[in-house]
mmCIF file of C-alpha atoms in Angstrom:
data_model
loop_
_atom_site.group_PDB
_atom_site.id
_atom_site.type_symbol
_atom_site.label_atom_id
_atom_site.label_comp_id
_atom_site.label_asym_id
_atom_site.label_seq_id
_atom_site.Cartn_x
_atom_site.Cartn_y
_atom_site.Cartn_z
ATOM 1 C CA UNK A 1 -105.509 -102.648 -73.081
ATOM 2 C CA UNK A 2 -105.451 -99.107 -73.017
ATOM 3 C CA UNK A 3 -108.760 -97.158 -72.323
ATOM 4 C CA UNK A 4 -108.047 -93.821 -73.521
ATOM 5 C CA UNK A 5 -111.868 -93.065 -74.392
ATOM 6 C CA UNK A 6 -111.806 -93.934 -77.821
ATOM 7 C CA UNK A 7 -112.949 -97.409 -79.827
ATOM 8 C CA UNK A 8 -115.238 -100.106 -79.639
ATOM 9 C CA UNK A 9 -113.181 -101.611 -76.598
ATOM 10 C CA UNK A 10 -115.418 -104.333 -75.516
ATOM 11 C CA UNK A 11 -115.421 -106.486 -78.848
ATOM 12 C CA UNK A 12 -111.440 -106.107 -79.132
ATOM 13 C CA UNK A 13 -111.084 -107.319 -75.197
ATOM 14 C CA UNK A 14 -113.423 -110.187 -76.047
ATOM 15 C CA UNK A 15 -111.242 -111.424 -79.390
ATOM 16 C CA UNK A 16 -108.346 -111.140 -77.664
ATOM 17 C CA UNK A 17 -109.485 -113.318 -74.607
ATOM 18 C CA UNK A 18 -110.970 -115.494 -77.562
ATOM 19 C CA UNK A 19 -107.152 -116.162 -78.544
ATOM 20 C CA UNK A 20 -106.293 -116.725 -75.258
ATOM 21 C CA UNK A 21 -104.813 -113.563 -73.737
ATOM 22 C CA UNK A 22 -105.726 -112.428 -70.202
ATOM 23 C CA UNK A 23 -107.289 -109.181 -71.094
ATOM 24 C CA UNK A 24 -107.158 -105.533 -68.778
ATOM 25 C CA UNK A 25 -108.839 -102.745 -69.600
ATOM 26 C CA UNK A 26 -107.199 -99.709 -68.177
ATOM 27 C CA UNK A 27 -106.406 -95.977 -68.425
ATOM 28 C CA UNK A 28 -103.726 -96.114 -65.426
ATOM 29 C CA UNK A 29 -100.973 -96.856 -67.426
ATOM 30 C CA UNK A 30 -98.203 -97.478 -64.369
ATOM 31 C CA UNK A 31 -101.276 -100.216 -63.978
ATOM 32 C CA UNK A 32 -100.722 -100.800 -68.104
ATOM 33 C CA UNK A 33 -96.598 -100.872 -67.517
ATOM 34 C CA UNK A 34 -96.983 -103.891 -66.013
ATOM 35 C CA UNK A 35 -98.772 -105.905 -68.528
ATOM 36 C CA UNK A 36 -97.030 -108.512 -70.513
ATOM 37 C CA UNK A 37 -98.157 -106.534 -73.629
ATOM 38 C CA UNK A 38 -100.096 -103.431 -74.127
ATOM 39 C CA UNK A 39 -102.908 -102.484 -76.879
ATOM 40 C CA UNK A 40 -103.879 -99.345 -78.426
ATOM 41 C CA UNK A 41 -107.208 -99.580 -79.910
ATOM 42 C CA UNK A 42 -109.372 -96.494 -81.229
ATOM 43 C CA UNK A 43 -111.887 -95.409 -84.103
ATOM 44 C CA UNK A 44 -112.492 -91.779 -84.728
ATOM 45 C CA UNK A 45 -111.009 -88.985 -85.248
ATOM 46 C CA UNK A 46 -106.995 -89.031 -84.753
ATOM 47 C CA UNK A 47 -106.551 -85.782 -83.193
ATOM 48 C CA UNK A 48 -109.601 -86.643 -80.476
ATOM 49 C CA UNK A 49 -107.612 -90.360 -79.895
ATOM 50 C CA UNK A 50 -104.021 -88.374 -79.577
ATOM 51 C CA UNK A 51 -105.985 -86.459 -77.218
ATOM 52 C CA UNK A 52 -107.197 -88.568 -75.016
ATOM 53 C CA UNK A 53 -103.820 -90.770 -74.885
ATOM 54 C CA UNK A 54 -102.080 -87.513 -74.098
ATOM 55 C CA UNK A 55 -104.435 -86.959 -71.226
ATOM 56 C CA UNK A 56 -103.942 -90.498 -69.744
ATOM 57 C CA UNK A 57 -99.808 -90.598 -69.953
ATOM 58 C CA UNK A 58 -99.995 -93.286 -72.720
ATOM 59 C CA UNK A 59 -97.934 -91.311 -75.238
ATOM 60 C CA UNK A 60 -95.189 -91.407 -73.533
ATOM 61 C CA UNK A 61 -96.175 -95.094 -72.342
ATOM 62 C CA UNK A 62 -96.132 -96.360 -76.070
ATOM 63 C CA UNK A 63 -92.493 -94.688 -77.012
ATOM 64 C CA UNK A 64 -90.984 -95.837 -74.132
ATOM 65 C CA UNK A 65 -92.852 -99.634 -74.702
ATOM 66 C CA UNK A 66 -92.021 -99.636 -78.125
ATOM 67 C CA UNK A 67 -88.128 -98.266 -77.662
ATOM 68 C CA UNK A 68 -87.664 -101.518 -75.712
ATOM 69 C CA UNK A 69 -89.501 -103.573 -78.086
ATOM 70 C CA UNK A 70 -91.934 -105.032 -76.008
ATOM 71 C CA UNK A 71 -95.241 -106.161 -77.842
ATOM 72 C CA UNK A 72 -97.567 -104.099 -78.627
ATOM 73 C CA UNK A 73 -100.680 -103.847 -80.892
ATOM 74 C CA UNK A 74 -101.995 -101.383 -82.574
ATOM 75 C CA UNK A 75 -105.784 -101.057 -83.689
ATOM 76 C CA UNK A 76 -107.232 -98.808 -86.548
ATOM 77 C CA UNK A 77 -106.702 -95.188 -85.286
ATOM 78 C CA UNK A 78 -104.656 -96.969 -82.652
ATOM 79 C CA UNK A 79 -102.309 -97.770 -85.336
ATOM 80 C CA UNK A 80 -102.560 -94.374 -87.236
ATOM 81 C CA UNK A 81 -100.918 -92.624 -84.067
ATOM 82 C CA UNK A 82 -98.393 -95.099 -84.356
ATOM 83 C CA UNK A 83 -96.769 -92.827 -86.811
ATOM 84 C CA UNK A 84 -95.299 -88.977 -86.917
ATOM 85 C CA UNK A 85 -98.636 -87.647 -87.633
ATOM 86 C CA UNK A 86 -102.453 -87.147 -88.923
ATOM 87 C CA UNK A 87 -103.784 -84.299 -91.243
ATOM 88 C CA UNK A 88 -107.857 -84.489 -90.758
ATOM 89 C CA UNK A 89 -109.718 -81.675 -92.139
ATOM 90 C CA UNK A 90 -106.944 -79.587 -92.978
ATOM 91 C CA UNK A 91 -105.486 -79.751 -89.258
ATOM 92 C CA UNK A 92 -102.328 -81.734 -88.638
ATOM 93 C CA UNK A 93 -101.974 -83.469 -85.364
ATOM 94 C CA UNK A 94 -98.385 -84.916 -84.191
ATOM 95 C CA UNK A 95 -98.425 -88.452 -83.068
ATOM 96 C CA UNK A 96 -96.460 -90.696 -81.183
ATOM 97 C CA UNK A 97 -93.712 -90.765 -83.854
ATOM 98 C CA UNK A 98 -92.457 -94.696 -83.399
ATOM 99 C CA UNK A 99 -93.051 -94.900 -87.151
ATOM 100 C CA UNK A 100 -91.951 -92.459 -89.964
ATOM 101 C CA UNK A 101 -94.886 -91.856 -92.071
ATOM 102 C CA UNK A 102 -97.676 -89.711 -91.955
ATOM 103 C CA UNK A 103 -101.651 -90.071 -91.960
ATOM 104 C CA UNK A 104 -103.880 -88.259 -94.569
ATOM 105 C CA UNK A 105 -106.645 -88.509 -96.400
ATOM 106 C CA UNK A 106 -106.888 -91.507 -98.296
ATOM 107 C CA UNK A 107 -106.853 -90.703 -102.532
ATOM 108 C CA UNK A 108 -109.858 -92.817 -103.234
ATOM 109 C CA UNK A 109 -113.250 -91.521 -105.414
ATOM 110 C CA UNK A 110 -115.417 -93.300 -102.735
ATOM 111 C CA UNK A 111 -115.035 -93.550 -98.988
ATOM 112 C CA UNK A 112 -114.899 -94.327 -96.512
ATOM 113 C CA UNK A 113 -113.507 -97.707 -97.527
ATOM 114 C CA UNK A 114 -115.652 -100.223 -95.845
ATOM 115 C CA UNK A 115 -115.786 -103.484 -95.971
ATOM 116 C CA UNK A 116 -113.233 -106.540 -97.088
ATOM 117 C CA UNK A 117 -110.260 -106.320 -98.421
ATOM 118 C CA UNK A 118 -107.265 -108.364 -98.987
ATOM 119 C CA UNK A 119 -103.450 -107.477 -97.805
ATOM 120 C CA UNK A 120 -100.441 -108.516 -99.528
ATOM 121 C CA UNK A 121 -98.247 -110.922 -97.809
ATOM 122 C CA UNK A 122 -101.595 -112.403 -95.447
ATOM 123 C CA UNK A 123 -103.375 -115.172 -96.598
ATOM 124 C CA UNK A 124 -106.535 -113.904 -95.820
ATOM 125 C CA UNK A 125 -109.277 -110.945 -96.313
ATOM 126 C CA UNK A 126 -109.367 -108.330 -93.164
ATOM 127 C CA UNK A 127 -112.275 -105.859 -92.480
ATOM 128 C CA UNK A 128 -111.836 -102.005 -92.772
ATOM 129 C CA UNK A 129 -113.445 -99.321 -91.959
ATOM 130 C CA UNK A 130 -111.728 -95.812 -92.339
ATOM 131 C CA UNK A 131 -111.110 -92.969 -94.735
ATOM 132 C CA UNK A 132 -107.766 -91.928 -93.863
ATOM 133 C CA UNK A 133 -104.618 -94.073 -93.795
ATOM 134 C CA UNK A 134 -100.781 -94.100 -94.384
ATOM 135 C CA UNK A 135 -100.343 -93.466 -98.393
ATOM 136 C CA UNK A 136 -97.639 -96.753 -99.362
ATOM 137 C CA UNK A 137 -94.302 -94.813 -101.247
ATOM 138 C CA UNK A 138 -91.930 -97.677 -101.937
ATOM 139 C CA UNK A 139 -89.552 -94.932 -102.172
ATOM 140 C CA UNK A 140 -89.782 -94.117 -98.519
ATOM 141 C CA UNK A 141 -90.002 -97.512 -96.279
ATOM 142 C CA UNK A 142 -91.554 -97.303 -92.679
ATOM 143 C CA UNK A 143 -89.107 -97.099 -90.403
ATOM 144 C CA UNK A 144 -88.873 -97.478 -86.046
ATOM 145 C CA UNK A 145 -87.838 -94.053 -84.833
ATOM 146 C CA UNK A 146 -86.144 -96.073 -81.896
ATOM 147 C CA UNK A 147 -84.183 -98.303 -83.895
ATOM 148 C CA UNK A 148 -84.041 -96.822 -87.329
ATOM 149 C CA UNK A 149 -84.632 -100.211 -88.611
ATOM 150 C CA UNK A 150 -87.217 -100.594 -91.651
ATOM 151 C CA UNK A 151 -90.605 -102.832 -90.614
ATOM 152 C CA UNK A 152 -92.110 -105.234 -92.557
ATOM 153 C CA UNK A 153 -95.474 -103.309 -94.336
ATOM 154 C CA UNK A 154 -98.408 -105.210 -95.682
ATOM 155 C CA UNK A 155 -100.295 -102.766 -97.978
ATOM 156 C CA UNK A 156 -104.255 -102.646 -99.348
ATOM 157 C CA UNK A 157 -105.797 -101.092 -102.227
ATOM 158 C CA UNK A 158 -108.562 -99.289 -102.376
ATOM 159 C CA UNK A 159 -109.600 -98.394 -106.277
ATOM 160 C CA UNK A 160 -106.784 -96.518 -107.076
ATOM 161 C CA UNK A 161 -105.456 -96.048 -103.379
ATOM 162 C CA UNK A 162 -102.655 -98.306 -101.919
ATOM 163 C CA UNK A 163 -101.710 -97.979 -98.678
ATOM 164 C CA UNK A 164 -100.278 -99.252 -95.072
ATOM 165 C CA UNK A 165 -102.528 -102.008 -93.794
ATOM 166 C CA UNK A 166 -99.913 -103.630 -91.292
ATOM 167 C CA UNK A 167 -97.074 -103.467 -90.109
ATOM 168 C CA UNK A 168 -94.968 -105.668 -87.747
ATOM 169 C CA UNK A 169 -91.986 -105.933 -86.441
ATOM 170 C CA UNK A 170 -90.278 -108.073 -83.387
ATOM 171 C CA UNK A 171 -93.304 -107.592 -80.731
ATOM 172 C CA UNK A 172 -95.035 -104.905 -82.542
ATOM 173 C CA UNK A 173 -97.972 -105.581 -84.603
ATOM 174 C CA UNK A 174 -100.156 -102.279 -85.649
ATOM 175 C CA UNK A 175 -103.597 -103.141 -88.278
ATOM 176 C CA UNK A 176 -105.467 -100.447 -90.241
ATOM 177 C CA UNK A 177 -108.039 -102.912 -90.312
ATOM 178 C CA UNK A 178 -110.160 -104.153 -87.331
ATOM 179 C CA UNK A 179 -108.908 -107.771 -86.236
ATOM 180 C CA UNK A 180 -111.956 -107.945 -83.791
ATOM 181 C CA UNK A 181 -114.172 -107.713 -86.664
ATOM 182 C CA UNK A 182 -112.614 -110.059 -89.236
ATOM 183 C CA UNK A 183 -113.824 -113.133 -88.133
ATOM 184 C CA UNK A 184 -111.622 -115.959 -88.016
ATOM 185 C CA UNK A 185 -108.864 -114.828 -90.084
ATOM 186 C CA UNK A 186 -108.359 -111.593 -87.323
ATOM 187 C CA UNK A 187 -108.772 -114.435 -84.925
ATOM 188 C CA UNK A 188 -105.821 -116.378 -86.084
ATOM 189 C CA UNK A 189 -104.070 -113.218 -86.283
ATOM 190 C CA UNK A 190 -104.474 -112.905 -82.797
ATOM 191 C CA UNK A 191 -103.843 -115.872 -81.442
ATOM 192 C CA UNK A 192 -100.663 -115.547 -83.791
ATOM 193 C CA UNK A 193 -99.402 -112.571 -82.037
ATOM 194 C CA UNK A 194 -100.297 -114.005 -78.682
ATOM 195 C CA UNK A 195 -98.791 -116.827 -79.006
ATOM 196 C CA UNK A 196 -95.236 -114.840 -79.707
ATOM 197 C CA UNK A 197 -96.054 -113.199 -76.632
ATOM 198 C CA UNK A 198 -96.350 -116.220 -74.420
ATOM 199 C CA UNK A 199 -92.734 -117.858 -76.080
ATOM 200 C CA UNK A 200 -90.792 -114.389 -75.539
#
C-alpha cells in the first residue's frame, strides 16, 4: 500500500489483512513495484493527495501499473486521482489520467454525503464519505487511457446526484466509497478482489 501522507491507512491495511492479503505500507515505490498488487488509499483534499503521490514517484508508478494491467485498488480520493482531473474550490488539479472523467463538486443540496448508500450492480450498501465525485453521463462512458477500452461503472445517488461509485476492470478495482469502513459487505469486496489476485 502506498503511503503518500494522505488517508486513514491503518484501518484499510487491517481490512485488507482481514481478507487475507499480506499487507506493506510504503512510500518507496521501487519497494511498492514489487508487490503483487498495489493500493492507493487517501481522504482529503485531491490536489494535497496528487501532491504528495507526485512527491513520492507514485504517479508515474500507477500509469505504468495500470498500463500493464496489474491489480490495483483504488480508495476514496485514491480513486478520484484515478481519473484526468479534480476541480476543488475553483482550482483544477490534473491527475493520473488512467480514466477519462473528471472530479467536481458533487450537485447535491446537502453534503457532504455521508453515510450508506447502495450501488447499482452490488448487492450490498457501501459507506461514503465525500463531497466531490465523478458526475455519471451515460453519454460519455469511463474509459482506460492505456487501453481505450470502456470499464465497467457502478454508480450512487445522492438526492438528485448520480455518480461514479466503482469501477473495475481486469485487476483494477477503484471505490468512491470506503471498503474499510463498510463492514462486511467491503469485507467481501475485498476478499473478492484478493482472491483474483491470488488466481492471476
Amino acid at each position: 500500500m502506498l503511503d503518500h501522507g494522505s488517508g486513514n491507512l491503518r484501518s484499510a491495511v487491517r481490512a485488507l489483512a482481514r481478507a487475507g492479503a499480506e499487507v506493506e505500507l510504503t512510500s518507496d515505490v521501487d519497494r511498492a513495484a514489487e508487490a503483487q498488487a498495489v493500493v492507493v488509499p487517501g481522504v482529503g483534499a485531491y490536489a494535497a493527495c496528487m501532491a504528495g503521490l507526485s512527491g513520492i514517484g507514485g504517479v508515474e508508478l500507477v500509469r505504468h501499473w495500470v498500463a500493464q494491467q496489474r491489480p490495483l485498488l483504488g480508495i476514496c480520493v485514491g480513486f478520484q486521482v484515478l481519473f484526468e482531473a479534480g476541480t476543488e474550490h475553483g482550482t483544477t488539479t490534473p491527475g493520473c489520467g488512467v480514466l477519462t472523467g473528471q472530479v467536481t463538486g458533487l450537485a447535491a443540496r446537502r453534503l457532504p454525503h455521508m453515510g450508506w448508500n447502495t450501488v447499482s450492480g452490488l448487492a450490498d450498501r457501501y459507506y461514503f464519505v465525500h463531497s466531490y465525485g465523478v458526475a455519471h453521463d451515460p453519454t460519455r462512458p469511463v474509459t482506460s487511457a492505456a487501453t481505450g477500452a470502456q470499464v465497467e461503472v457502478h454508480t450512487t445517488t445522492h438526492q438528485d446526484a448520480t455518480f461514479v461509485a466503482a469501477v473495475s476492470s481486469g485487476g483494477l478495482l477503484a471505490t468512491q466509497f470506503h471498503p474499510e469502513k463498510s463492514a462486511e459487505a467491503g469485507s467481501a469486496l475485498l476478499r473478492g478482489w484478493v482472491s483474483r489476485i491470488e488466481n492471476r
